[in-house]
């Protein structure tokens, strides 16, 4: 059996595609965002607003308040999950415009 360059490229491409689907679809990509700021997630700009009751609103989306573990679909192939809300993060230099220092850890994935 002879292995050609074309078949090797096809196998490597297939493995890379499976790995990408695993990372983007199942595991997800994490991102920490300061409350009161915006983040680019899946090509969509969303604002993050944390409230004192431990919930988060993703501004620019149709979802209501989210708690840790909640998910929100913000695009056809994009789901954002709230992983952690750290209200005890140090305050931003200009807390009145930068969100008061709370940090929100988000994870986005394809589904």
Short mmCIF file of C-alpha atoms in Angstrom, two decimals:
data_model
loop_
_atom_site.label_atom_id
_atom_site.label_comp_id
_atom_site.label_asym_id
_atom_site.label_seq_id
_atom_site.Cartn_x
_atom_site.Cartn_y
_atom_site.Cartn_z
CA UNK A 1 0.00 0.00 0.00
CA UNK A 2 1.43 3.32 -1.08
CA UNK A 3 0.62 6.51 0.84
CA UNK A 4 0.49 9.61 -1.31
CA UNK A 5 0.99 13.22 -0.29
CA UNK A 6 -2.64 13.97 -1.13
CA UNK A 7 -3.95 11.27 1.19
CA UNK A 8 -1.66 12.47 4.00
CA UNK A 9 -2.96 16.02 3.59
CA UNK A 10 -6.54 14.73 3.65
CA UNK A 11 -5.93 12.79 6.88
CA UNK A 12 -4.21 15.73 8.57
CA UNK A 13 -6.99 18.09 7.47
CA UNK A 14 -9.63 15.71 8.82
CA UNK A 15 -7.88 15.40 12.18
CA UNK A 16 -7.50 19.20 12.41
CA UNK A 17 -11.20 19.69 11.63
CA UNK A 18 -12.24 17.19 14.31
CA UNK A 19 -9.95 18.89 16.84
CA UNK A 20 -11.37 22.33 15.97
CA UNK A 21 -14.95 21.08 16.34
CA UNK A 22 -14.06 19.55 19.70
CA UNK A 23 -12.48 22.76 20.99
CA UNK A 24 -15.06 25.21 19.61
CA UNK A 25 -18.10 22.98 20.05
CA UNK A 26 -17.63 21.13 23.30
CA UNK A 27 -14.87 22.73 25.36
CA UNK A 28 -15.38 26.36 24.36
CA UNK A 29 -13.18 29.43 24.53
CA UNK A 30 -13.00 31.29 27.84
CA UNK A 31 -12.77 35.03 28.30
CA UNK A 32 -12.81 37.27 31.38
CA UNK A 33 -14.59 40.59 30.94
CA UNK A 34 -14.89 43.47 33.37
CA UNK A 35 -18.44 44.46 34.22
CA UNK A 36 -19.41 47.65 32.46
CA UNK A 37 -17.23 46.90 29.46
CA UNK A 38 -17.77 45.33 26.06
CA UNK A 39 -16.36 42.15 24.58
CA UNK A 40 -16.19 40.73 21.08
CA UNK A 41 -17.69 37.23 21.24
CA UNK A 42 -18.35 35.18 18.10
CA UNK A 43 -18.19 38.31 15.97
CA UNK A 44 -20.83 40.03 18.10
CA UNK A 45 -20.09 42.90 20.46
CA UNK A 46 -21.84 42.41 23.81
CA UNK A 47 -21.77 44.53 26.93
CA UNK A 48 -21.52 42.93 30.35
CA UNK A 49 -23.40 44.35 33.33
CA UNK A 50 -23.15 42.67 36.75
CA UNK A 51 -25.71 43.40 39.44
CA UNK A 52 -25.43 43.14 43.20
CA UNK A 53 -27.63 40.01 43.35
CA UNK A 54 -24.95 37.92 41.62
CA UNK A 55 -26.49 37.96 38.16
CA UNK A 56 -25.18 39.22 34.84
CA UNK A 57 -26.89 40.79 31.85
CA UNK A 58 -25.39 40.52 28.39
CA UNK A 59 -26.27 43.83 26.81
CA UNK A 60 -27.05 43.75 23.11
CA UNK A 61 -28.79 40.38 23.38
CA UNK A 62 -32.38 39.35 24.02
CA UNK A 63 -31.63 37.45 27.23
CA UNK A 64 -32.53 38.43 30.75
CA UNK A 65 -30.39 38.11 33.85
CA UNK A 66 -27.98 35.16 33.87
CA UNK A 67 -26.44 33.39 36.85
CA UNK A 68 -23.36 31.18 36.99
CA UNK A 69 -23.96 28.16 34.75
CA UNK A 70 -26.65 29.83 32.62
CA UNK A 71 -26.27 29.94 28.84
CA UNK A 72 -27.51 32.34 26.21
CA UNK A 73 -27.55 31.95 22.43
CA UNK A 74 -26.26 35.18 20.89
CA UNK A 75 -25.84 33.98 17.32
CA UNK A 76 -26.70 31.14 14.99
CA UNK A 77 -23.59 29.20 16.01
CA UNK A 78 -22.68 30.84 19.30
CA UNK A 79 -23.71 30.09 22.86
CA UNK A 80 -22.25 32.09 25.76
CA UNK A 81 -22.09 30.53 29.24
CA UNK A 82 -21.47 32.47 32.46
CA UNK A 83 -18.70 30.54 34.21
CA UNK A 84 -17.95 32.82 37.17
CA UNK A 85 -18.85 36.22 38.58
CA UNK A 86 -16.13 37.69 40.76
CA UNK A 87 -17.59 40.71 42.51
CA UNK A 88 -14.57 40.99 44.82
CA UNK A 89 -12.14 41.87 42.04
CA UNK A 90 -10.12 45.03 42.66
CA UNK A 91 -11.83 48.19 41.49
CA UNK A 92 -10.95 49.62 38.12
CA UNK A 93 -9.02 52.92 38.05
CA UNK A 94 -12.19 54.76 37.00
CA UNK A 95 -14.88 52.56 38.56
CA UNK A 96 -17.74 54.87 37.63
CA UNK A 97 -17.14 54.28 33.92
CA UNK A 98 -15.35 50.94 33.94
CA UNK A 99 -17.98 48.91 35.78
CA UNK A 100 -16.87 49.06 39.38
CA UNK A 101 -14.33 46.26 39.23
CA UNK A 102 -16.43 43.08 39.07
CA UNK A 103 -15.12 40.56 36.58
CA UNK A 104 -17.23 38.04 34.69
CA UNK A 105 -15.76 34.89 33.19
CA UNK A 106 -17.56 33.84 30.00
CA UNK A 107 -17.12 30.80 27.78
CA UNK A 108 -18.43 30.69 24.23
CA UNK A 109 -18.94 27.63 22.10
CA UNK A 110 -20.77 26.59 18.96
CA UNK A 111 -23.64 24.85 20.75
#
